[in-house]
CSV table of C-alpha atoms in Angstrom, one decimal:
chain,number,residue,atom,x,y,z
A,1,UNK,CA,2.8,17.7,-8.2
A,2,UNK,CA,5.1,16.6,-5.5
A,3,UNK,CA,6.2,12.9,-6.0
A,4,UNK,CA,9.0,12.2,-3.4
A,5,UNK,CA,11.0,8.6,-4.2
A,6,UNK,CA,9.4,6.4,-1.5
A,7,UNK,CA,11.6,3.4,-0.8
A,8,UNK,CA,8.9,1.1,0.4
A,9,UNK,CA,11.1,-2.1,0.2
A,10,UNK,CA,12.4,-2.2,3.9
A,11,UNK,CA,8.6,-1.9,5.0
A,12,UNK,CA,7.6,-4.7,2.6
A,13,UNK,CA,10.4,-7.0,3.7
A,14,UNK,CA,9.5,-6.5,7.5
A,15,UNK,CA,5.7,-6.8,6.9
A,16,UNK,CA,6.1,-9.9,4.8
A,17,UNK,CA,7.7,-11.6,7.9
A,18,UNK,CA,4.7,-10.9,10.2
A,19,UNK,CA,1.7,-10.6,7.7
A,20,UNK,CA,0.4,-14.0,8.3
A,21,UNK,CA,0.8,-13.8,12.2
A,22,UNK,CA,-1.0,-10.2,12.4
A,23,UNK,CA,-3.8,-11.0,9.9
A,24,UNK,CA,-4.6,-14.2,11.8
A,25,UNK,CA,-4.9,-12.3,15.0
A,26,UNK,CA,-7.4,-10.0,13.2
A,27,UNK,CA,-10.9,-11.4,14.5
A,28,UNK,CA,-13.0,-8.7,12.8
A,29,UNK,CA,-12.8,-10.1,9.3
A,30,UNK,CA,-15.8,-8.2,7.7
A,31,UNK,CA,-14.5,-4.8,8.8
A,32,UNK,CA,-11.8,-2.5,7.2
A,33,UNK,CA,-10.1,0.6,8.3
A,34,UNK,CA,-8.1,1.7,5.0
A,35,UNK,CA,-11.2,2.1,3.1
A,36,UNK,CA,-11.7,3.8,-0.7
A,37,UNK,CA,-7.8,4.5,-1.2
A,38,UNK,CA,-8.5,3.4,-4.6
A,39,UNK,CA,-10.6,6.5,-5.3
A,40,UNK,CA,-8.1,9.0,-4.2
A,41,UNK,CA,-7.4,11.5,-6.8
A,42,UNK,CA,-3.7,12.0,-8.1
A,43,UNK,CA,-3.6,15.5,-6.7
A,44,UNK,CA,-4.8,14.3,-3.3
A,45,UNK,CA,-2.1,11.4,-3.2
A,46,UNK,CA,0.4,13.5,-1.2
A,47,UNK,CA,-1.8,14.8,1.2
A,48,UNK,CA,-3.5,11.1,1.8
A,49,UNK,CA,0.1,9.7,2.0
A,50,UNK,CA,1.2,12.3,4.7
A,51,UNK,CA,-2.1,11.8,6.7
A,52,UNK,CA,-1.6,8.0,6.5
A,53,UNK,CA,1.9,8.0,7.5
A,54,UNK,CA,1.0,10.1,10.5
A,55,UNK,CA,-2.1,8.1,11.5
A,56,UNK,CA,0.3,5.0,11.6
A,57,UNK,CA,2.9,6.7,13.4
A,58,UNK,CA,0.7,8.3,15.9
A,59,UNK,CA,-2.1,5.9,16.3
A,60,UNK,CA,-0.9,2.4,15.5
A,61,UNK,CA,2.7,1.6,15.9
A,62,UNK,CA,2.6,2.9,19.7
A,63,UNK,CA,0.8,-0.1,20.8
A,64,UNK,CA,3.0,-3.2,20.9
A,65,UNK,CA,3.0,-4.4,24.5
A,66,UNK,CA,0.9,-7.4,23.7
A,67,UNK,CA,2.8,-8.5,20.7
A,68,UNK,CA,5.6,-11.0,20.5
A,69,UNK,CA,9.1,-10.2,20.2
A,70,UNK,CA,9.3,-11.2,16.5
A,71,UNK,CA,6.4,-8.9,15.8
A,72,UNK,CA,7.6,-6.1,17.9
A,73,UNK,CA,10.9,-6.2,16.1
A,74,UNK,CA,9.3,-6.0,12.7
A,75,UNK,CA,6.9,-3.2,13.7
A,76,UNK,CA,10.1,-1.3,15.1
A,77,UNK,CA,11.8,-1.7,11.8
A,78,UNK,CA,8.5,-0.5,10.1
A,79,UNK,CA,7.8,2.3,12.1
A,80,UNK,CA,11.3,3.7,12.0
A,81,UNK,CA,11.1,3.3,8.0
A,82,UNK,CA,7.9,5.4,8.4
A,83,UNK,CA,9.5,8.1,10.2
A,84,UNK,CA,12.1,8.2,7.2
A,85,UNK,CA,9.2,8.1,4.7
A,86,UNK,CA,7.6,10.9,6.6
A,87,UNK,CA,10.8,12.9,6.1
A,88,UNK,CA,10.8,12.1,2.4
A,89,UNK,CA,7.2,13.7,2.3
A,90,UNK,CA,8.0,16.7,4.6
A,91,UNK,CA,9.6,18.9,1.9
A,92,UNK,CA,6.4,18.8,-0.3
A,93,UNK,CA,4.3,20.2,2.6
A,94,UNK,CA,7.0,22.9,3.3
A,95,UNK,CA,7.0,23.9,-0.6
A,96,UNK,CA,3.2,23.7,-0.2
A,97,UNK,CA,2.9,21.1,-2.6
A,98,UNK,CA,0.7,18.8,-0.5
A,99,UNK,CA,-2.6,20.4,-0.7
A,100,UNK,CA,-5.6,18.5,1.0
A,101,UNK,CA,-8.9,18.7,-0.9
A,102,UNK,CA,-12.3,18.1,0.9
A,103,UNK,CA,-12.5,14.7,-0.5
A,104,UNK,CA,-9.1,13.8,0.7
A,105,UNK,CA,-9.9,15.1,4.1
A,106,UNK,CA,-13.0,13.0,4.1
A,107,UNK,CA,-11.1,10.0,3.2
A,108,UNK,CA,-8.6,10.4,6.1
A,109,UNK,CA,-11.3,11.3,8.5
A,110,UNK,CA,-13.3,8.1,7.6
A,111,UNK,CA,-10.1,6.2,8.1
A,112,UNK,CA,-9.5,7.8,11.7
A,113,UNK,CA,-13.4,6.9,12.3
A,114,UNK,CA,-13.3,3.3,11.2
A,115,UNK,CA,-10.2,3.1,13.6
A,116,UNK,CA,-12.1,4.8,16.5
A,117,UNK,CA,-15.2,2.3,16.1
A,118,UNK,CA,-13.1,-0.4,17.2
A,119,UNK,CA,-11.4,-1.3,20.4
A,120,UNK,CA,-7.9,0.1,20.5
A,121,UNK,CA,-5.9,-3.4,20.3
A,122,UNK,CA,-8.5,-4.6,17.7
A,123,UNK,CA,-8.0,-1.4,15.7
A,124,UNK,CA,-4.2,-1.6,15.9
A,125,UNK,CA,-4.0,-5.4,14.9
A,126,UNK,CA,-6.4,-4.5,12.0
A,127,UNK,CA,-4.4,-1.4,10.9
A,128,UNK,CA,-1.0,-3.3,10.9
A,129,UNK,CA,-2.9,-6.1,9.0
A,130,UNK,CA,-3.7,-3.6,6.4
A,131,UNK,CA,-0.3,-2.2,5.9
A,132,UNK,CA,-0.1,-4.1,2.6
A,133,UNK,CA,-3.0,-2.2,1.2
A,134,UNK,CA,-1.2,1.1,2.2
A,135,UNK,CA,2.1,0.1,0.7
A,136,UNK,CA,0.6,-1.4,-2.4
A,137,UNK,CA,-1.1,2.0,-2.9
A,138,UNK,CA,2.3,4.0,-2.4
A,139,UNK,CA,3.8,1.8,-4.9
A,140,UNK,CA,1.2,1.9,-7.4
A,141,UNK,CA,0.8,5.8,-7.3
A,142,UNK,CA,4.4,6.9,-6.7
A,143,UNK,CA,6.5,4.3,-8.6
A,144,UNK,CA,4.0,4.4,-11.6
A,145,UNK,CA,4.4,8.2,-11.5
A,146,UNK,CA,8.2,8.2,-11.4
A,147,UNK,CA,8.3,5.5,-14.3
A,148,UNK,CA,6.1,7.4,-16.6
A,149,UNK,CA,7.8,10.8,-15.5
B,1,UNK,CA,31.2,-4.2,45.9
B,2,UNK,CA,27.6,-2.9,46.7
B,3,UNK,CA,26.2,-3.9,50.2
B,4,UNK,CA,29.2,-6.5,50.1
B,5,UNK,CA,27.8,-8.0,47.0
B,6,UNK,CA,30.1,-8.4,44.0
B,7,UNK,CA,28.7,-6.0,41.3
B,8,UNK,CA,29.9,-6.9,37.6
B,9,UNK,CA,31.1,-3.8,35.9
B,10,UNK,CA,29.3,-2.6,32.9
B,11,UNK,CA,31.0,-3.0,29.5
B,12,UNK,CA,32.8,0.3,28.6
B,13,UNK,CA,34.2,2.1,25.4
B,14,UNK,CA,31.0,1.2,23.0
B,15,UNK,CA,31.4,2.2,19.7
B,16,UNK,CA,30.1,1.2,16.0
B,17,UNK,CA,32.3,0.4,13.1
B,18,UNK,CA,30.2,0.5,10.0
B,19,UNK,CA,31.5,0.1,6.5
B,20,UNK,CA,29.5,-0.8,3.4
B,21,UNK,CA,26.1,-1.0,5.1
B,22,UNK,CA,27.6,-3.5,7.8
B,23,UNK,CA,27.4,-2.2,11.3
B,24,UNK,CA,29.6,-3.8,14.0
B,25,UNK,CA,28.9,-2.6,17.9
B,26,UNK,CA,32.1,-3.2,19.8
B,27,UNK,CA,33.0,-2.6,23.5
B,28,UNK,CA,35.6,-3.4,26.0
B,29,UNK,CA,35.3,-6.6,27.6
B,30,UNK,CA,34.5,-7.3,31.3
B,31,UNK,CA,37.1,-9.3,32.7
B,32,UNK,CA,36.6,-11.7,35.6
B,33,UNK,CA,39.6,-14.4,35.6
B,34,UNK,CA,38.6,-17.8,35.0
B,35,UNK,CA,35.1,-17.0,34.2
B,36,UNK,CA,33.2,-16.4,30.8
B,37,UNK,CA,31.1,-13.2,30.7
B,38,UNK,CA,28.0,-13.0,28.6
B,39,UNK,CA,26.6,-10.0,27.1
B,40,UNK,CA,23.2,-8.8,25.9
B,41,UNK,CA,22.7,-6.1,23.3
B,42,UNK,CA,19.7,-4.0,22.9
B,43,UNK,CA,18.5,-1.2,20.5
B,44,UNK,CA,15.7,1.4,20.0
B,45,UNK,CA,15.1,3.2,16.9
B,46,UNK,CA,14.3,6.9,16.5
B,47,UNK,CA,10.6,5.9,16.6
B,48,UNK,CA,11.0,4.3,20.2
B,49,UNK,CA,13.1,7.2,21.2
B,50,UNK,CA,10.4,9.6,20.3
B,51,UNK,CA,7.2,7.5,21.1
B,52,UNK,CA,8.2,4.4,23.3
B,53,UNK,CA,11.2,5.8,25.3
B,54,UNK,CA,10.8,2.9,27.6
B,55,UNK,CA,11.1,0.2,25.0
B,56,UNK,CA,14.4,-1.6,24.2
B,57,UNK,CA,14.4,-4.5,21.8
B,58,UNK,CA,16.7,-7.5,22.1
B,59,UNK,CA,19.3,-7.4,19.0
B,60,UNK,CA,18.6,-10.2,16.5
B,61,UNK,CA,22.1,-11.9,17.1
B,62,UNK,CA,23.3,-10.8,20.4
B,63,UNK,CA,20.7,-11.4,23.1
B,64,UNK,CA,23.4,-13.6,24.8
B,65,UNK,CA,26.8,-13.6,23.3
B,66,UNK,CA,30.3,-14.2,24.5
B,67,UNK,CA,32.5,-12.0,22.3
B,68,UNK,CA,32.9,-8.1,23.0
B,69,UNK,CA,31.1,-7.3,19.8
B,70,UNK,CA,27.7,-7.7,17.8
B,71,UNK,CA,26.8,-7.6,14.2
B,72,UNK,CA,23.8,-5.0,14.6
B,73,UNK,CA,23.2,-4.9,10.7
B,74,UNK,CA,19.7,-6.8,10.9
B,75,UNK,CA,18.9,-4.6,13.7
B,76,UNK,CA,19.4,-1.3,12.0
B,77,UNK,CA,16.8,-1.2,9.2
B,78,UNK,CA,16.0,2.4,8.7
B,79,UNK,CA,18.0,5.5,8.1
B,80,UNK,CA,17.2,7.0,11.4
B,81,UNK,CA,18.9,7.5,14.7
B,82,UNK,CA,19.5,4.3,16.9
B,83,UNK,CA,20.4,4.0,20.4
B,84,UNK,CA,22.3,0.8,21.4
B,85,UNK,CA,23.0,-0.6,24.8
B,86,UNK,CA,25.1,-3.7,26.5
B,87,UNK,CA,25.2,-5.2,29.7
B,88,UNK,CA,27.4,-8.0,31.2
B,89,UNK,CA,26.0,-11.3,32.7
B,90,UNK,CA,28.1,-13.7,34.9
B,91,UNK,CA,25.7,-16.4,36.2
B,92,UNK,CA,23.1,-14.6,38.1
B,93,UNK,CA,25.1,-11.4,38.4
B,94,UNK,CA,24.0,-8.7,35.8
B,95,UNK,CA,26.0,-5.4,35.3
B,96,UNK,CA,24.2,-2.1,34.6
B,97,UNK,CA,23.5,-1.2,31.0
B,98,UNK,CA,26.2,0.8,29.2
B,99,UNK,CA,24.5,3.0,26.4
B,100,UNK,CA,26.4,4.1,23.1
B,101,UNK,CA,27.4,7.8,23.8
B,102,UNK,CA,26.0,9.1,20.3
B,103,UNK,CA,23.0,7.6,18.6
B,104,UNK,CA,24.1,5.8,15.4
B,105,UNK,CA,22.7,6.5,11.9
B,106,UNK,CA,23.5,4.1,9.2
B,107,UNK,CA,23.9,7.2,6.8
B,108,UNK,CA,27.3,7.6,8.4
B,109,UNK,CA,28.8,4.3,7.1
B,110,UNK,CA,32.0,4.3,5.2
B,111,UNK,CA,31.4,3.5,1.5
B,112,UNK,CA,34.5,2.0,-0.2
B,113,UNK,CA,35.4,2.1,-3.6
B,114,UNK,CA,34.1,-1.5,-5.0
B,115,UNK,CA,36.7,-3.9,-6.2
B,116,UNK,CA,36.2,-4.6,-10.0
B,117,UNK,CA,37.4,-7.4,-12.3
B,118,UNK,CA,37.8,-6.6,-16.0
B,119,UNK,CA,37.9,-9.4,-18.4
B,120,UNK,CA,37.2,-10.2,-22.1
B,121,UNK,CA,34.9,-12.6,-23.7
B,122,UNK,CA,36.1,-12.8,-27.1
B,123,UNK,CA,35.8,-9.2,-28.3
B,124,UNK,CA,33.3,-8.5,-25.4
B,125,UNK,CA,34.3,-6.1,-22.7
B,126,UNK,CA,33.2,-7.8,-19.3
B,127,UNK,CA,33.0,-6.4,-15.8
B,128,UNK,CA,32.3,-8.2,-12.5
B,129,UNK,CA,31.8,-6.1,-9.4
B,130,UNK,CA,32.1,-6.9,-5.9
B,131,UNK,CA,29.1,-8.5,-4.4
B,132,UNK,CA,28.3,-6.1,-1.5
B,133,UNK,CA,24.6,-7.1,-0.9
B,134,UNK,CA,21.1,-6.1,-2.2
B,135,UNK,CA,21.4,-2.4,-1.0
B,136,UNK,CA,24.2,-1.7,-3.5
B,137,UNK,CA,23.9,-0.5,-7.2
B,138,UNK,CA,26.9,0.4,-9.2
B,139,UNK,CA,27.9,3.1,-11.7
B,140,UNK,CA,30.3,1.8,-14.2
B,141,UNK,CA,32.2,4.5,-16.3
B,142,UNK,CA,34.1,3.0,-19.4
B,143,UNK,CA,36.0,4.5,-22.3
B,144,UNK,CA,38.2,3.7,-25.1
B,145,UNK,CA,41.7,4.8,-23.9
B,146,UNK,CA,42.6,7.2,-26.7
B,147,UNK,CA,42.4,11.2,-26.8
B,148,UNK,CA,38.9,12.7,-27.0
B,149,UNK,CA,37.2,9.3,-26.1
B,150,UNK,CA,33.9,9.6,-24.8
B,151,UNK,CA,33.0,8.2,-21.4
B,152,UNK,CA,30.0,5.7,-21.3
B,153,UNK,CA,28.2,5.2,-18.0
B,154,UNK,CA,26.1,1.9,-17.2
B,155,UNK,CA,24.2,1.2,-14.0
B,156,UNK,CA,24.8,-2.3,-12.7
B,157,UNK,CA,22.1,-3.4,-10.4
B,158,UNK,CA,24.0,-6.1,-8.4
B,159,UNK,CA,27.6,-7.3,-7.9
B,160,UNK,CA,28.9,-10.8,-8.2
B,161,UNK,CA,27.6,-11.5,-11.8
B,162,UNK,CA,29.8,-10.8,-15.0
B,163,UNK,CA,28.2,-7.9,-17.2
B,164,UNK,CA,28.9,-7.4,-20.7
B,165,UNK,CA,29.6,-3.9,-21.3
B,166,UNK,CA,30.5,-3.4,-25.1
B,167,UNK,CA,32.1,-5.2,-28.1
B,168,UNK,CA,35.6,-3.8,-28.3
B,169,UNK,CA,37.4,-2.9,-31.6
B,170,UNK,CA,40.5,-5.3,-32.4
B,171,UNK,CA,43.8,-3.6,-31.2
B,172,UNK,CA,41.9,-1.0,-29.1
B,173,UNK,CA,42.4,-0.7,-25.3
B,174,UNK,CA,39.5,0.1,-23.0
B,175,UNK,CA,39.4,1.4,-19.5
B,176,UNK,CA,36.9,1.5,-16.7
B,177,UNK,CA,36.2,2.6,-13.1
B,178,UNK,CA,33.1,2.0,-11.0
B,179,UNK,CA,31.5,3.4,-7.7
B,180,UNK,CA,28.7,2.2,-5.5
B,181,UNK,CA,25.4,3.8,-4.7
B,182,UNK,CA,23.2,3.0,-1.9
B,183,UNK,CA,19.5,4.3,-2.3
B,184,UNK,CA,18.7,3.9,1.2
B,185,UNK,CA,21.1,6.6,2.4
B,186,UNK,CA,21.3,8.4,-1.0
B,187,UNK,CA,25.1,8.0,-1.0
B,188,UNK,CA,27.9,6.8,-3.3
B,189,UNK,CA,31.4,5.8,-2.7
B,190,UNK,CA,34.4,7.2,-4.5
B,191,UNK,CA,35.5,5.8,-7.8
B,192,UNK,CA,37.8,2.7,-7.8
B,193,UNK,CA,41.1,2.8,-9.6
B,194,UNK,CA,40.7,2.7,-13.6
B,195,UNK,CA,41.5,-0.7,-14.8
B,196,UNK,CA,42.2,-1.2,-18.5
B,197,UNK,CA,42.2,-4.1,-21.0
B,198,UNK,CA,43.2,-4.7,-24.6
B,199,UNK,CA,42.1,-6.7,-27.4
B,200,UNK,CA,44.6,-8.3,-29.6
B,201,UNK,CA,44.2,-7.8,-33.5
B,202,UNK,CA,44.8,-5.0,-35.9
B,203,UNK,CA,43.3,-1.8,-35.2
B,204,UNK,CA,40.7,-0.8,-37.7
């Protein structure tokens, strides 16, 4: 299985600085976008990681106009770190080591559906606010993997 | 002049000097006799270049600075390409932006061999490494200075703290050298010069 070394520290540092401000802006408290990550099987980790990195890069980080300078800076830092993480995962796909099972495809489709059910700005704020869920999931699965490898 | 109005020239000769993950943007100063010129620096990372090309972000420390230089270390937070630009301001006059000719990537930073200080704490061999910041780890190689001696390698996670390496044998001479490793850019420096130390007493 492909388990690249995922340096999430820069993302955590940047997110820590804006977490409170972002999560306060999230007014839809009873809804989540990143659902069921905990049920992803080890074999599907690479696929879901790749899909979620793309989800954030393509659908979340672009919408910054209404954010403060401090938040915009942090989101810039996070989005550029995501580009670097995408390049870390890319070789796995190129070597066909990043398969997507039906369950993985369903899981990422659900996440995109959750996003689409909300108005864009609300969906962006909620997705940004749930970055800690995604990063914790990466840390748990990749660093636990490398530490037991 | 433009339509009879004095136009402030844009800063020239932008360049980035980067060593040990500290990045300094410099440029040639704009000179107007008797006047103080202020400069604004902005950046965009590769994400902005690809997806939000209209978006430039004011530098952390240099949204209005006097010196013809700017520490952009806190702006460059990922190992991707960054565009940088500078403009000059004098009162209500603002120059055009000058953009760095080639995008900057922190993986081009110069990594210098670390300074090392070798001491002994009784019979204990101790090394202290230069504190270069949280992004730096160190590989320390040490050996007993005699023919056929085996080299030992120890990873030291941070500088500025004495690290006990080994208990020395009386009368023996020990040497060591070190290099830095920066995980964020997956690169390491050259090794430092070897330094040796001897502990008194009769060899066993």
